[in-house]
Short mmCIF file of C-alpha atoms and ligand atoms in Angstrom, two decimals:
data_model
loop_
_atom_site.label_atom_id
_atom_site.label_comp_id
_atom_site.label_asym_id
_atom_site.label_seq_id
_atom_site.Cartn_x
_atom_site.Cartn_y
_atom_site.Cartn_z
CA MET Z 1 -16.10 70.55 39.24
CA LEU Z 2 -19.58 72.03 38.96
CA ALA Z 3 -22.82 70.25 38.08
CA ASP Z 4 -23.69 70.02 34.37
CA ARG Z 5 -26.69 72.30 34.72
CA THR Z 6 -24.45 75.26 35.52
CA ALA Z 7 -22.98 74.98 32.03
CA ARG Z 8 -26.42 75.44 30.52
CA ILE Z 9 -26.94 78.93 31.91
CA GLY Z 10 -25.06 82.17 32.45
CA VAL Z 11 -25.70 85.26 34.56
CA SER Z 12 -28.30 87.51 32.99
CA PRO Z 13 -26.61 89.51 30.21
CA THR Z 14 -28.73 92.53 31.12
CA MET Z 15 -26.46 92.84 34.12
CA LYS Z 16 -23.09 93.61 32.45
CA VAL Z 17 -23.47 97.27 31.47
CA ALA Z 18 -25.66 97.77 34.56
CA ALA Z 19 -22.87 96.52 36.83
CA GLU Z 20 -20.34 98.77 35.19
CA ALA Z 21 -22.67 101.76 35.35
CA MET Z 22 -23.15 101.07 39.04
CA ARG Z 23 -19.39 100.88 39.57
CA LEU Z 24 -18.84 104.20 37.80
CA LYS Z 25 -21.66 105.88 39.72
CA ALA Z 26 -20.13 104.68 42.98
CA GLN Z 27 -16.89 106.39 41.89
CA GLY Z 28 -18.85 109.63 41.51
CA VAL Z 29 -18.99 109.61 37.70
CA ASP Z 30 -22.07 111.43 36.37
CA ILE Z 31 -23.95 108.64 34.58
CA VAL Z 32 -27.46 108.99 33.14
CA ASP Z 33 -29.07 105.62 33.70
CA PHE Z 34 -31.42 104.27 31.05
CA GLY Z 35 -30.62 100.72 32.14
CA ALA Z 36 -32.96 100.15 35.06
CA GLY Z 37 -35.65 97.52 34.61
CA GLU Z 38 -37.59 98.82 37.56
CA PRO Z 39 -39.86 101.72 38.54
CA ASP Z 40 -38.11 104.78 39.94
CA PHE Z 41 -41.19 105.70 42.02
CA PRO Z 42 -41.27 105.01 45.75
CA THR Z 43 -43.54 102.19 46.89
CA PRO Z 44 -46.97 103.79 47.58
CA ALA Z 45 -47.23 105.06 51.16
CA HIS Z 46 -50.22 102.91 52.17
CA VAL Z 47 -48.30 99.81 51.05
CA SER Z 48 -45.23 100.69 53.09
CA ALA Z 49 -47.49 101.53 56.05
CA ALA Z 50 -48.92 98.00 55.97
CA ALA Z 51 -45.37 96.64 56.20
CA HIS Z 52 -44.56 98.88 59.18
CA ALA Z 53 -47.75 97.69 60.86
CA ALA Z 54 -46.77 94.07 60.19
CA ILE Z 55 -43.42 94.58 61.91
CA ASP Z 56 -45.05 96.37 64.84
CA ALA Z 57 -47.51 93.48 65.22
CA ASN Z 58 -44.63 90.97 65.10
CA PHE Z 59 -45.98 89.46 61.92
CA THR Z 60 -42.40 88.34 61.38
CA LYS Z 61 -42.53 84.55 61.41
CA TYR Z 62 -42.91 81.83 58.79
CA THR Z 63 -46.24 81.90 57.01
CA THR Z 64 -47.86 79.03 55.16
CA ASN Z 65 -45.34 78.03 52.50
CA SER Z 66 -47.63 78.91 49.60
CA GLY Z 67 -48.50 82.32 51.08
CA THR Z 68 -51.05 83.72 53.49
CA ASP Z 69 -54.69 83.07 52.86
CA GLU Z 70 -55.23 86.85 53.03
CA LEU Z 71 -52.82 87.50 50.15
CA LYS Z 72 -54.04 84.59 48.02
CA ARG Z 73 -57.58 85.92 48.40
CA ALA Z 74 -56.36 89.40 47.48
CA VAL Z 75 -54.74 88.09 44.28
CA CYS Z 76 -57.89 86.14 43.36
CA ALA Z 77 -60.09 89.17 44.07
CA ARG Z 78 -57.89 91.48 41.97
CA TYR Z 79 -58.01 89.12 38.99
CA ARG Z 80 -61.78 88.65 39.42
CA ALA Z 81 -62.29 92.43 39.42
CA ASP Z 82 -59.83 93.25 36.65
CA TYR Z 83 -60.14 90.26 34.30
CA GLU Z 84 -63.36 88.47 35.29
CA VAL Z 85 -61.60 85.19 36.02
CA GLU Z 86 -62.43 83.05 39.05
CA PHE Z 87 -59.67 81.43 41.09
CA THR Z 88 -59.69 80.15 44.66
CA PRO Z 89 -56.80 80.08 47.16
CA PRO Z 90 -55.88 76.41 46.43
CA GLU Z 91 -55.26 77.54 42.85
CA ALA Z 92 -52.88 80.33 43.95
CA ILE Z 93 -49.29 80.40 45.16
CA ILE Z 94 -47.35 83.44 46.37
CA THR Z 95 -43.77 83.54 45.08
CA ALA Z 96 -40.59 85.61 45.32
CA GLY Z 97 -41.47 87.78 42.33
CA GLY Z 98 -42.98 86.80 39.02
CA LYS Z 99 -39.62 85.20 38.29
CA GLN Z 100 -40.13 82.46 40.88
CA ALA Z 101 -43.71 81.89 39.74
CA LEU Z 102 -42.42 81.23 36.21
CA PHE Z 103 -39.51 79.15 37.51
CA ASN Z 104 -41.76 76.96 39.67
CA ALA Z 105 -44.13 76.38 36.77
CA ALA Z 106 -41.32 75.54 34.32
CA MET Z 107 -39.73 73.09 36.74
CA CYS Z 108 -43.04 71.41 37.53
CA LEU Z 109 -44.26 71.14 33.93
CA PHE Z 110 -41.29 70.66 31.60
CA GLY Z 111 -38.52 68.10 31.33
CA PRO Z 112 -36.14 66.28 28.99
CA GLY Z 113 -37.57 65.70 25.51
CA ASP Z 114 -40.14 68.50 25.83
CA GLU Z 115 -40.13 71.49 23.52
CA VAL Z 116 -41.30 74.80 24.94
CA ILE Z 117 -42.04 77.70 22.62
CA THR Z 118 -41.29 81.29 23.56
CA HIS Z 119 -40.52 84.50 21.67
CA MET Z 120 -37.62 86.85 21.02
CA PRO Z 121 -36.62 89.68 21.28
CA GLY Z 122 -37.61 88.89 24.81
CA TRP Z 123 -36.70 88.54 28.42
CA PRO Z 124 -33.79 86.08 28.59
CA THR Z 125 -34.88 84.41 31.83
CA LEU Z 126 -37.78 82.67 30.09
CA VAL Z 127 -35.35 80.75 27.85
CA GLU Z 128 -32.92 80.02 30.67
CA GLN Z 129 -35.70 78.60 32.83
CA ILE Z 130 -36.73 76.24 30.03
CA LYS Z 131 -33.12 75.07 29.84
CA LEU Z 132 -32.92 74.66 33.61
CA ALA Z 133 -35.94 72.40 33.37
CA GLU Z 134 -33.89 70.37 30.84
CA ALA Z 135 -36.43 71.03 28.11
CA THR Z 136 -35.62 72.49 24.68
CA PRO Z 137 -36.48 76.14 23.99
CA VAL Z 138 -38.02 76.82 20.58
CA ILE Z 139 -37.76 80.48 19.67
CA VAL Z 140 -40.30 82.35 17.58
CA ARG Z 141 -39.08 85.74 16.37
CA THR Z 142 -41.02 88.98 16.20
CA TYR Z 143 -39.98 91.91 14.02
CA ALA Z 144 -39.71 95.68 14.38
CA GLU Z 145 -41.35 96.13 10.93
CA ASP Z 146 -44.40 94.35 12.33
CA GLY Z 147 -44.45 96.27 15.62
CA PHE Z 148 -42.95 93.17 17.32
CA ARG Z 149 -46.40 91.62 17.19
CA LEU Z 150 -46.44 88.00 18.29
CA ARG Z 151 -48.62 86.32 15.70
CA ALA Z 152 -50.61 83.16 16.26
CA ASP Z 153 -49.48 81.62 12.98
CA ALA Z 154 -45.82 82.05 13.98
CA ILE Z 155 -46.39 80.30 17.30
CA LEU Z 156 -48.55 77.57 15.79
CA GLY Z 157 -45.98 77.03 13.02
CA ALA Z 158 -43.47 76.09 15.71
CA VAL Z 159 -45.71 73.47 17.36
CA THR Z 160 -44.58 69.84 16.97
CA SER Z 161 -45.67 66.58 18.58
CA ARG Z 162 -43.10 67.32 21.32
CA THR Z 163 -44.45 70.75 22.24
CA ARG Z 164 -45.35 70.73 25.90
CA GLY Z 165 -45.70 74.44 26.59
CA ILE Z 166 -45.86 77.97 25.24
CA ILE Z 167 -44.62 80.90 27.31
CA ILE Z 168 -45.88 84.35 26.35
CA ASN Z 169 -44.86 87.69 27.83
CA SER Z 170 -47.31 90.52 27.16
CA PRO Z 171 -46.74 93.45 27.44
CA GLY Z 172 -43.30 92.35 26.40
CA ASN Z 173 -39.89 93.27 27.73
CA PRO Z 174 -38.01 94.82 25.90
CA THR Z 175 -40.41 95.65 23.05
CA GLY Z 176 -43.48 96.84 24.96
CA ALA Z 177 -45.56 94.94 22.40
CA LEU Z 178 -48.97 93.53 23.31
CA MET Z 179 -50.36 90.23 22.17
CA ASP Z 180 -53.66 90.64 20.32
CA GLU Z 181 -56.65 88.91 21.89
CA ALA Z 182 -57.46 87.30 18.53
CA ASP Z 183 -53.97 85.79 18.32
CA MET Z 184 -54.27 84.50 21.88
CA ALA Z 185 -57.62 82.88 21.12
CA ALA Z 186 -56.28 81.24 17.96
CA ILE Z 187 -53.31 79.81 19.87
CA ALA Z 188 -55.51 78.56 22.70
CA ASP Z 189 -57.91 76.88 20.27
CA GLU Z 190 -55.03 74.82 18.85
CA ALA Z 191 -53.16 74.28 22.13
CA ALA Z 192 -56.18 73.06 24.13
CA PRO Z 193 -56.93 69.85 22.16
CA ARG Z 194 -53.19 69.01 22.11
CA GLY Z 195 -52.86 69.35 25.89
CA ILE Z 196 -50.21 72.07 25.53
CA TRP Z 197 -49.71 74.33 28.55
CA ILE Z 198 -49.73 78.11 28.16
CA LEU Z 199 -47.84 80.21 30.70
CA LEU Z 200 -48.53 83.92 30.61
CA ASP Z 201 -45.89 86.25 32.01
CA LEU Z 202 -48.05 89.20 33.03
CA CYS Z 203 -45.40 91.12 34.92
CA TYR Z 204 -46.25 94.37 33.04
CA GLU Z 205 -50.02 93.78 32.81
CA LYS Z 206 -50.85 97.07 34.59
CA LEU Z 207 -48.59 99.12 32.32
CA ILE Z 208 -50.63 99.42 29.13
CA TYR Z 209 -50.98 102.97 27.81
CA ASP Z 210 -54.05 102.96 25.61
CA PRO Z 211 -57.40 101.32 26.30
CA THR Z 212 -56.49 98.27 24.19
CA PRO Z 213 -58.41 95.06 24.88
CA HIS Z 214 -55.88 92.79 26.60
CA ASN Z 215 -57.84 90.24 28.60
CA LEU Z 216 -55.62 87.31 27.63
CA HIS Z 217 -56.40 85.90 31.07
CA ARG Z 218 -60.09 85.32 30.36
CA ILE Z 219 -59.46 84.05 26.85
CA LEU Z 220 -57.26 81.29 28.25
CA VAL Z 221 -59.37 80.52 31.28
CA GLU Z 222 -62.49 80.14 29.13
CA ARG Z 223 -60.77 77.88 26.61
CA MET Z 224 -58.21 75.86 28.53
CA ARG Z 225 -58.37 76.48 32.24
CA ASP Z 226 -56.78 73.11 33.04
CA ARG Z 227 -53.61 74.00 31.09
CA THR Z 228 -53.29 77.73 31.89
CA VAL Z 229 -50.84 79.37 34.28
CA LEU Z 230 -51.10 83.12 34.96
CA CYS Z 231 -47.89 84.54 36.44
CA GLY Z 232 -48.13 88.03 37.88
CA SER Z 233 -46.11 90.33 40.09
CA ALA Z 234 -46.33 93.28 42.45
CA SER Z 235 -42.92 94.49 41.23
CA LYS Z 236 -43.71 96.82 38.35
CA ALA Z 237 -47.37 97.72 39.00
CA TYR Z 238 -46.79 98.87 42.60
CA ALA Z 239 -43.10 99.87 42.43
CA MET Z 240 -42.19 96.93 44.67
CA THR Z 241 -39.26 95.24 42.90
CA GLY Z 242 -37.19 94.90 46.06
CA TRP Z 243 -39.99 93.41 48.14
CA ARG Z 244 -40.01 90.25 45.98
CA CYS Z 245 -43.62 89.30 45.57
CA GLY Z 246 -45.35 87.58 42.69
CA TRP Z 247 -47.88 84.83 42.22
CA ALA Z 248 -49.10 82.05 39.97
CA LEU Z 249 -52.73 81.11 39.36
CA GLY Z 250 -53.37 77.72 37.80
CA PRO Z 251 -54.85 74.25 38.30
CA ALA Z 252 -54.72 73.12 41.95
CA ALA Z 253 -52.55 70.06 41.13
CA LEU Z 254 -49.89 72.24 39.50
CA VAL Z 255 -50.05 74.79 42.32
CA SER Z 256 -49.62 71.97 44.79
CA ALA Z 257 -46.49 70.72 42.93
CA CYS Z 258 -45.11 74.29 42.88
CA ASN Z 259 -45.79 74.48 46.61
CA ALA Z 260 -43.77 71.30 47.20
CA LEU Z 261 -40.86 72.64 45.10
CA GLN Z 262 -40.91 75.97 46.88
CA SER Z 263 -41.13 74.26 50.29
CA HIS Z 264 -37.70 72.71 49.64
CA SER Z 265 -36.09 75.85 48.28
CA THR Z 266 -37.11 79.34 49.40
CA SER Z 267 -40.22 78.58 51.53
CA ASN Z 268 -42.70 81.39 52.00
CA VAL Z 269 -42.24 84.91 50.70
CA CYS Z 270 -41.22 87.34 53.49
CA SER Z 271 -44.17 87.73 55.86
CA ILE Z 272 -43.86 91.54 55.91
CA THR Z 273 -43.82 91.70 52.12
CA GLN Z 274 -46.99 89.63 52.02
CA LYS Z 275 -48.81 92.13 54.24
CA ALA Z 276 -47.61 94.96 51.99
CA ALA Z 277 -48.68 93.16 48.80
CA ALA Z 278 -52.14 92.48 50.25
CA ALA Z 279 -52.49 96.23 50.95
CA ALA Z 280 -51.36 96.96 47.38
CA LEU Z 281 -53.86 94.56 45.79
CA ASN Z 282 -56.81 95.28 48.10
CA GLY Z 283 -56.25 99.02 48.42
CA PRO Z 284 -56.99 101.94 46.09
CA GLN Z 285 -55.56 101.45 42.59
CA ALA Z 286 -55.18 105.17 41.86
CA CYS Z 287 -51.44 104.92 42.53
CA VAL Z 288 -51.10 102.51 39.59
CA THR Z 289 -52.92 104.91 37.26
CA GLU Z 290 -50.86 107.88 38.47
CA MET Z 291 -47.59 106.05 37.75
CA LEU Z 292 -48.90 104.91 34.37
CA ASP Z 293 -49.86 108.49 33.47
CA GLU Z 294 -46.37 109.68 34.33
CA TYR Z 295 -44.73 106.85 32.32
CA ARG Z 296 -46.93 107.85 29.38
CA ARG Z 297 -45.78 111.50 29.60
CA ARG Z 298 -42.16 110.33 29.74
CA ARG Z 299 -42.59 107.92 26.84
CA ASP Z 300 -44.11 110.61 24.64
CA GLN Z 301 -41.54 113.22 25.62
CA LEU Z 302 -38.55 110.92 25.21
CA CYS Z 303 -39.79 109.77 21.80
CA GLU Z 304 -40.14 113.42 20.80
CA TRP Z 305 -36.62 114.30 21.96
CA LEU Z 306 -35.04 111.29 20.28
CA ALA Z 307 -36.97 111.90 17.06
CA ALA Z 308 -34.48 114.75 16.47
CA GLU Z 309 -32.18 111.97 15.27
CA PRO Z 310 -34.28 109.98 12.75
CA ARG Z 311 -31.57 107.35 12.27
CA LEU Z 312 -32.54 106.10 15.74
CA ARG Z 313 -35.48 104.10 14.42
CA LEU Z 314 -38.10 104.21 17.14
CA GLN Z 315 -41.63 103.06 17.71
CA LYS Z 316 -43.84 104.08 20.61
CA PRO Z 317 -44.31 101.05 22.87
CA ALA Z 318 -47.87 100.06 23.80
CA GLY Z 319 -46.86 98.86 27.26
CA ALA Z 320 -44.07 98.43 29.86
CA PHE Z 321 -41.51 101.28 30.20
CA TYR Z 322 -38.86 100.70 27.57
CA LEU Z 323 -37.99 102.14 24.18
CA PHE Z 324 -36.34 99.64 21.88
CA PRO Z 325 -34.85 101.55 18.94
CA ASP Z 326 -33.07 99.99 15.98
CA VAL Z 327 -29.56 101.45 15.99
CA SER Z 328 -28.16 99.52 13.04
CA GLU Z 329 -27.67 102.78 11.11
CA PHE Z 330 -24.82 103.59 13.48
CA LEU Z 331 -23.04 100.25 13.16
CA SER Z 332 -20.40 99.38 10.59
CA PRO Z 333 -17.57 96.85 10.20
CA ASP Z 334 -14.91 99.58 10.43
CA GLY Z 335 -16.50 101.56 13.26
CA ILE Z 336 -18.79 100.53 16.08
CA ARG Z 337 -19.56 96.98 15.03
CA THR Z 338 -22.35 95.83 17.30
CA SER Z 339 -25.02 97.22 19.58
CA ALA Z 340 -23.04 95.77 22.51
CA ASP Z 341 -20.05 97.90 21.39
CA LEU Z 342 -22.38 100.88 21.05
CA ALA Z 343 -23.63 100.36 24.61
CA GLN Z 344 -20.05 100.27 25.85
CA ALA Z 345 -19.12 103.39 23.86
CA LEU Z 346 -22.19 105.25 25.13
CA LEU Z 347 -21.16 104.42 28.66
CA ASP Z 348 -17.47 105.26 28.18
CA ASP Z 349 -17.83 108.41 26.07
CA ALA Z 350 -21.33 109.79 26.63
CA ARG Z 351 -21.80 108.53 30.19
CA VAL Z 352 -25.19 107.04 29.39
CA ALA Z 353 -26.08 103.50 30.50
CA ILE Z 354 -28.38 101.53 28.21
CA THR Z 355 -28.91 97.79 27.68
CA PRO Z 356 -27.70 96.34 24.36
CA GLY Z 357 -30.15 94.34 22.26
CA GLU Z 358 -27.84 91.32 22.50
CA ALA Z 359 -29.22 90.82 26.03
CA PHE Z 360 -32.64 90.16 24.47
CA ASP Z 361 -31.40 88.16 21.48
CA ALA Z 362 -31.80 91.25 19.30
CA PRO Z 363 -28.46 92.57 18.07
CA GLY Z 364 -28.79 95.94 16.34
CA PHE Z 365 -31.18 97.31 18.96
CA ILE Z 366 -30.78 99.01 22.32
CA ARG Z 367 -33.18 99.18 25.26
CA LEU Z 368 -33.76 102.46 27.06
CA SER Z 369 -35.75 102.40 30.26
CA TYR Z 370 -37.75 105.57 30.87
CA ALA Z 371 -38.36 104.71 34.51
CA ASN Z 372 -36.39 107.84 35.31
CA SER Z 373 -37.17 111.52 35.96
CA MET Z 374 -38.00 113.85 33.08
CA ALA Z 375 -34.84 115.87 33.83
CA GLU Z 376 -32.67 112.76 33.56
CA LEU Z 377 -34.42 111.67 30.37
CA LYS Z 378 -33.65 115.09 28.86
CA ARG Z 379 -29.99 114.95 29.88
CA GLY Z 380 -29.67 111.41 28.60
CA SER Z 381 -31.37 112.02 25.25
CA ASP Z 382 -29.18 115.12 24.67
CA ARG Z 383 -26.08 113.04 25.36
CA ILE Z 384 -27.17 110.21 23.06
CA ILE Z 385 -27.95 112.55 20.20
CA GLU Z 386 -24.71 114.46 20.64
CA PHE Z 387 -22.80 111.18 20.75
CA VAL Z 388 -24.26 109.66 17.60
CA ARG Z 389 -23.82 112.91 15.67
CA ALA Z 390 -20.16 113.18 16.72
CA LEU Z 391 -19.76 109.56 15.71
CA GLU Z 392 -20.60 110.48 12.18
CA LYS Z 393 -18.03 113.30 12.12
CA ARG Z 394 -15.40 110.87 13.37
CA GLY Z 395 -16.29 108.49 10.55
CA LYS Z 396 -17.77 106.09 13.10
CA ALA Z 397 -14.21 104.95 13.84
CA VAL Z 398 -14.52 104.94 17.58
CA VAL Z 399 -14.14 101.30 18.59
C1 LIG U 1 -40.72 90.13 31.31
C2 LIG U 1 -40.46 89.98 32.77
N1 LIG U 1 -41.08 88.99 33.43
C3 LIG U 1 -40.88 88.81 34.75
C4 LIG U 1 -40.03 89.62 35.45
C5 LIG U 1 -39.85 89.30 36.90
O1 LIG U 1 -39.94 90.34 37.76
P1 LIG U 1 -40.18 90.07 39.31
O2 LIG U 1 -39.52 88.77 39.64
O3 LIG U 1 -39.55 91.22 39.99
O4 LIG U 1 -41.65 89.99 39.50
C6 LIG U 1 -39.35 90.66 34.80
C7 LIG U 1 -38.41 91.52 35.52
O5 LIG U 1 -37.72 92.34 34.98
C8 LIG U 1 -39.59 90.85 33.42
O6 LIG U 1 -39.00 91.84 32.75
#
């Protein structure tokens, strides 16, 4: 009844516990939510003000399909200032979130017979988009014991004569791991002569806690500008998830193909959103630093609270706003068998919503978002610790 391509994909698995948590909350159940993949902060006031002004000025019509010149220039200027890379408006397209930037690029670059390398544990959409483009995903794994570092030799070991692209997310969701500049350079040096494209998912690029060198942008642009696509987003940096604004920077011919694809699907990003995003990118960046500072305080505090239960094997993430502990100590064949079961039990019994590692191709782990107030993080960590300790007393025989 449905087209074949619908059989290749399913709804994002991150949504299942989230949907149930939402349902329970709507019924008035007191849930502590560690599930959210989005900032809890309000959009900065000067950004919202630009949107109000856009409405008042009736800036409410179609814009150029690929985005306003003002916003494209703002994206190029931001990347010039922050990463010392030069792009011009014909090399930029404004999209409905980073997700559409990545989707456009995958659809315009990959097809049947192509292999595209990406990494797991990771954001499931990257794999699904490869499949939607009818290409074959090739998964490289990263490991908790190695800080989830994505190593050049692992990526290069997966390259074959059919490799058409490599998609890298750094800082990574759900691990918070950063790709080393040296690894990026080594990959680019091998990819460039083979004509392999590299797509960088930079959705969390502004959420890096320590002053770690992370100019993957310039490394790629210097080595293989004609095969590089930088996909960014206003969502996480400026607390703008609902506004739906992202962008891709890449060779003009690719951007032009993405523009054609977008012109027959969603058209331009909401005109009001574009005015707001231009204010975010052109305006003062102190709001980004303030949010980052608060995420850092929460990360450190939550790690400290959860350290009271050492069987929750935790590492401090270098970026993004998730903890990704190994919970395998709590799993057993005669008790709670999987991290998905653990997520369900935490929701049912402890009233805490988390995302199971299965959603990121990482059974045995759970993802906790700390994009939540300190008070909620305290309540939630108390509940988790109480739950896992009670589990032990009950002989783990809960599910
Ligand atoms: C790794 C990663 N990339 C891209 C996105 C896309 O976000 P948006 O479309 O809101 O920019 C997300 C959203 O959660 C993400 O986690």
